[in-house]
Amino acid sequence: MSPLRARKNKHTEPVDFLPPDEVVFGWSAKMMELRERAAKVCRTNVPVILQGEGGTGKEVLARWIHKNSSYCNGQFVKVNCAAIPGTLMESELFGYGKGAFTGAHAMKPGRVEQAHQGTLFLDEIAELDLGLQSKLLHFLQDGHFSRIGEETERVVETRLICATNKDLEQETASGRFRADLYYRINVLRLRLPSLRERGEDIPVLAEYFLALFQKKFEKEAEPLNKGMVKYLQNLDWPGNIRELSNGIARYVVIGPEASITQEPTVRQANSTLGNQVAGGTIPLKQIAREAIREREKSYILEALQANQWNRRRTAKALKISYRALIYKIRNAGLLERGAENLAPGPRNAASSSHPSAD
């Protein structure tokens, strides 16, 4: 039977909205290494596993690989294995014929057909139902499959990219993932580092999101000064790039008084302290000191944001001297010692470089 043509629908999405390469990869050493490996992957048609925490950009990388591969003229078809119930996934993947079941009044092609001569992206592959894993394995072996309710075999040619935030080896060992399917898809693996592992890329990401949301919301926002960017680089970012994107969107919509992170520093501190307490490695007095220090750091950040990072107005709002505020900012890691990179106060640059004036 002749190969099938891909069809455009809500699951076949364009990839021309991809950010520039310098935004996709940044300039950190880990991302430069990832970019080099991804470029080699583009020249092949072997299955690829993208592994990384949620929000690290696995789908963006999958689209980048598709766009730069020989399959770029076909469709990029995404299947979220965690979002579609197991009872519906088979029909979503492989389609069904007319009358295959109650309510099937017309035939429906599956997403593997839509991905013919394109890319099939299986997001959260570890969540795929075990029973369906067997049928997916059969399809991957030779590209043949049948729609539900039909006996005719169909064949497609597609590139497969899978993504997961789980350890598939551990999932396989525990019996939650088929070993034969794992070995079929585990030809090349690319690991995406978390945002906290690539802090040097935060400035370019933040500026990209700032421009993106200003255009999207048709609203001009305050620029991100060096002090604020420095602070962002010091955060833990458990939600990774997705969390940063949401924070910048909130900043554009609400303004500088908005907190870019919902819980600026206390969340990270509490997590760290909790682990230390559980391990019995930190005394109670130190816990109290650390908690006070992190809470103070949080209040200082909120005051800086509310005053557009103007240090003199912030010091006045907090009812402390300018000298004390500069000391606390540096002590909290928001500003490197000797670096005058926060927004200056009302005085000129020369006077703002001498905190002793207050």
mmCIF file with all atom_site columns, C-alpha atoms in Angstrom, residues 102-175:
data_model
loop_
_atom_site.group_PDB
_atom_site.id
_atom_site.type_symbol
_atom_site.label_atom_id
_atom_site.label_alt_id
_atom_site.label_comp_id
_atom_site.label_asym_id
_atom_site.label_entity_id
_atom_site.label_seq_id
_atom_site.pdbx_PDB_ins_code
_atom_site.Cartn_x
_atom_site.Cartn_y
_atom_site.Cartn_z
_atom_site.occupancy
_atom_site.B_iso_or_equiv
_atom_site.pdbx_formal_charge
_atom_site.auth_seq_id
_atom_site.auth_comp_id
_atom_site.auth_asym_id
_atom_site.auth_atom_id
_atom_site.pdbx_PDB_model_num
ATOM 1  C CA . THR A 1 102 ? -20.432 3.024  18.938 1.00 0.00 ? 102 THR A CA 1
ATOM 2  C CA . GLY A 1 103 ? -20.201 6.619  17.804 1.00 0.00 ? 103 GLY A CA 1
ATOM 3  C CA . ALA A 1 104 ? -17.593 5.968  15.083 1.00 0.00 ? 104 ALA A CA 1
ATOM 4  C CA . HIS A 1 105 ? -19.751 7.393  12.293 1.00 0.00 ? 105 HIS A CA 1
ATOM 5  C CA . ALA A 1 106 ? -16.735 8.133  10.082 1.00 0.00 ? 106 ALA A CA 1
ATOM 6  C CA . MET A 1 107 ? -13.180 6.940  9.823  1.00 0.00 ? 107 MET A CA 1
ATOM 7  C CA . LYS A 1 108 ? -10.518 8.927  11.653 1.00 0.00 ? 108 LYS A CA 1
ATOM 8  C CA . PRO A 1 109 ? -6.797  8.786  10.879 1.00 0.00 ? 109 PRO A CA 1
ATOM 9  C CA . GLY A 1 110 ? -4.484  8.587  13.884 1.00 0.00 ? 110 GLY A CA 1
ATOM 10 C CA . ARG A 1 111 ? -1.607  10.823 14.722 1.00 0.00 ? 111 ARG A CA 1
ATOM 11 C CA . VAL A 1 112 ? 1.013   8.400  13.411 1.00 0.00 ? 112 VAL A CA 1
ATOM 12 C CA . GLU A 1 113 ? -0.569  8.871  9.980  1.00 0.00 ? 113 GLU A CA 1
ATOM 13 C CA . GLN A 1 114 ? -0.459  12.634 10.353 1.00 0.00 ? 114 GLN A CA 1
ATOM 14 C CA . ALA A 1 115 ? 3.254   12.368 11.121 1.00 0.00 ? 115 ALA A CA 1
ATOM 15 C CA . HIS A 1 116 ? 4.074   10.593 7.835  1.00 0.00 ? 116 HIS A CA 1
ATOM 16 C CA . GLN A 1 117 ? 7.358   11.993 6.472  1.00 0.00 ? 117 GLN A CA 1
ATOM 17 C CA . GLY A 1 118 ? 7.462   14.207 9.545  1.00 0.00 ? 118 GLY A CA 1
ATOM 18 C CA . THR A 1 119 ? 8.157   13.859 13.264 1.00 0.00 ? 119 THR A CA 1
ATOM 19 C CA . LEU A 1 120 ? 6.107   12.007 15.871 1.00 0.00 ? 120 LEU A CA 1
ATOM 20 C CA . PHE A 1 121 ? 6.831   13.493 19.299 1.00 0.00 ? 121 PHE A CA 1
ATOM 21 C CA . LEU A 1 122 ? 5.722   11.296 22.211 1.00 0.00 ? 122 LEU A CA 1
ATOM 22 C CA . ASP A 1 123 ? 5.850   13.515 25.277 1.00 0.00 ? 123 ASP A CA 1
ATOM 23 C CA . GLU A 1 124 ? 5.936   11.836 28.711 1.00 0.00 ? 124 GLU A CA 1
ATOM 24 C CA . ILE A 1 125 ? 6.462   8.434  27.093 1.00 0.00 ? 125 ILE A CA 1
ATOM 25 C CA . ALA A 1 126 ? 6.853   6.804  30.528 1.00 0.00 ? 126 ALA A CA 1
ATOM 26 C CA . GLU A 1 127 ? 3.132   7.385  31.158 1.00 0.00 ? 127 GLU A CA 1
ATOM 27 C CA . LEU A 1 128 ? 2.042   5.251  28.194 1.00 0.00 ? 128 LEU A CA 1
ATOM 28 C CA . ASP A 1 129 ? -0.209  2.328  29.128 1.00 0.00 ? 129 ASP A CA 1
ATOM 29 C CA . LEU A 1 130 ? 1.629   -1.008 29.209 1.00 0.00 ? 130 LEU A CA 1
ATOM 30 C CA . GLY A 1 131 ? -0.854  -2.653 26.858 1.00 0.00 ? 131 GLY A CA 1
ATOM 31 C CA . LEU A 1 132 ? -0.402  0.079  24.274 1.00 0.00 ? 132 LEU A CA 1
ATOM 32 C CA . GLN A 1 133 ? 3.370   -0.080 24.585 1.00 0.00 ? 133 GLN A CA 1
ATOM 33 C CA . SER A 1 134 ? 3.247   -3.467 22.851 1.00 0.00 ? 134 SER A CA 1
ATOM 34 C CA . LYS A 1 135 ? 1.356   -2.082 19.859 1.00 0.00 ? 135 LYS A CA 1
ATOM 35 C CA . LEU A 1 136 ? 3.688   0.915  19.656 1.00 0.00 ? 136 LEU A CA 1
ATOM 36 C CA . LEU A 1 137 ? 6.666   -1.452 19.649 1.00 0.00 ? 137 LEU A CA 1
ATOM 37 C CA . HIS A 1 138 ? 5.141   -3.415 16.760 1.00 0.00 ? 138 HIS A CA 1
ATOM 38 C CA . PHE A 1 139 ? 4.653   -0.200 14.800 1.00 0.00 ? 139 PHE A CA 1
ATOM 39 C CA . LEU A 1 140 ? 8.215   0.989  15.439 1.00 0.00 ? 140 LEU A CA 1
ATOM 40 C CA . GLN A 1 141 ? 9.672   -2.281 14.160 1.00 0.00 ? 141 GLN A CA 1
ATOM 41 C CA . ASP A 1 142 ? 8.469   -1.875 10.567 1.00 0.00 ? 142 ASP A CA 1
ATOM 42 C CA . GLY A 1 143 ? 6.177   1.147  10.337 1.00 0.00 ? 143 GLY A CA 1
ATOM 43 C CA . HIS A 1 144 ? 3.084   -1.028 9.807  1.00 0.00 ? 144 HIS A CA 1
ATOM 44 C CA . PHE A 1 145 ? -0.169  -0.684 11.760 1.00 0.00 ? 145 PHE A CA 1
ATOM 45 C CA . SER A 1 146 ? -3.932  -1.052 11.403 1.00 0.00 ? 146 SER A CA 1
ATOM 46 C CA . ARG A 1 147 ? -6.639  1.343  12.449 1.00 0.00 ? 147 ARG A CA 1
ATOM 47 C CA . ILE A 1 148 ? -9.055  0.077  15.086 1.00 0.00 ? 148 ILE A CA 1
ATOM 48 C CA . GLY A 1 149 ? -11.826 -1.857 13.372 1.00 0.00 ? 149 GLY A CA 1
ATOM 49 C CA . GLU A 1 150 ? -9.873  -2.366 10.140 1.00 0.00 ? 150 GLU A CA 1
ATOM 50 C CA . GLU A 1 151 ? -7.822  -5.293 8.896  1.00 0.00 ? 151 GLU A CA 1
ATOM 51 C CA . THR A 1 152 ? -5.943  -3.370 6.214  1.00 0.00 ? 152 THR A CA 1
ATOM 52 C CA . GLU A 1 153 ? -2.312  -2.752 7.096  1.00 0.00 ? 153 GLU A CA 1
ATOM 53 C CA . ARG A 1 154 ? -1.003  0.735  6.562  1.00 0.00 ? 154 ARG A CA 1
ATOM 54 C CA . VAL A 1 155 ? 2.579   1.948  6.518  1.00 0.00 ? 155 VAL A CA 1
ATOM 55 C CA . VAL A 1 156 ? 4.107   5.293  7.372  1.00 0.00 ? 156 VAL A CA 1
ATOM 56 C CA . GLU A 1 157 ? 7.622   6.664  7.575  1.00 0.00 ? 157 GLU A CA 1
ATOM 57 C CA . THR A 1 158 ? 8.207   9.009  10.480 1.00 0.00 ? 158 THR A CA 1
ATOM 58 C CA . ARG A 1 159 ? 10.932  10.183 12.769 1.00 0.00 ? 159 ARG A CA 1
ATOM 59 C CA . LEU A 1 160 ? 10.366  9.374  16.460 1.00 0.00 ? 160 LEU A CA 1
ATOM 60 C CA . ILE A 1 161 ? 11.328  11.650 19.339 1.00 0.00 ? 161 ILE A CA 1
ATOM 61 C CA . CYS A 1 162 ? 10.349  10.722 22.897 1.00 0.00 ? 162 CYS A CA 1
ATOM 62 C CA . ALA A 1 163 ? 10.541  12.862 26.030 1.00 0.00 ? 163 ALA A CA 1
ATOM 63 C CA . THR A 1 164 ? 10.370  12.037 29.713 1.00 0.00 ? 164 THR A CA 1
ATOM 64 C CA . ASN A 1 165 ? 11.235  13.480 33.103 1.00 0.00 ? 165 ASN A CA 1
ATOM 65 C CA . LYS A 1 166 ? 11.595  9.986  34.567 1.00 0.00 ? 166 LYS A CA 1
ATOM 66 C CA . ASP A 1 167 ? 14.452  7.500  34.583 1.00 0.00 ? 167 ASP A CA 1
ATOM 67 C CA . LEU A 1 168 ? 13.357  4.939  31.982 1.00 0.00 ? 168 LEU A CA 1
ATOM 68 C CA . GLU A 1 169 ? 15.930  2.421  33.157 1.00 0.00 ? 169 GLU A CA 1
ATOM 69 C CA . GLN A 1 170 ? 14.391  2.517  36.627 1.00 0.00 ? 170 GLN A CA 1
ATOM 70 C CA . GLU A 1 171 ? 10.883  2.377  35.153 1.00 0.00 ? 171 GLU A CA 1
ATOM 71 C CA . THR A 1 172 ? 11.903  -0.682 33.139 1.00 0.00 ? 172 THR A CA 1
ATOM 72 C CA . ALA A 1 173 ? 13.495  -2.402 36.127 1.00 0.00 ? 173 ALA A CA 1
ATOM 73 C CA . SER A 1 174 ? 10.322  -1.857 38.166 1.00 0.00 ? 174 SER A CA 1
ATOM 74 C CA . GLY A 1 175 ? 8.149   -3.324 35.417 1.00 0.00 ? 175 GLY A CA 1
#
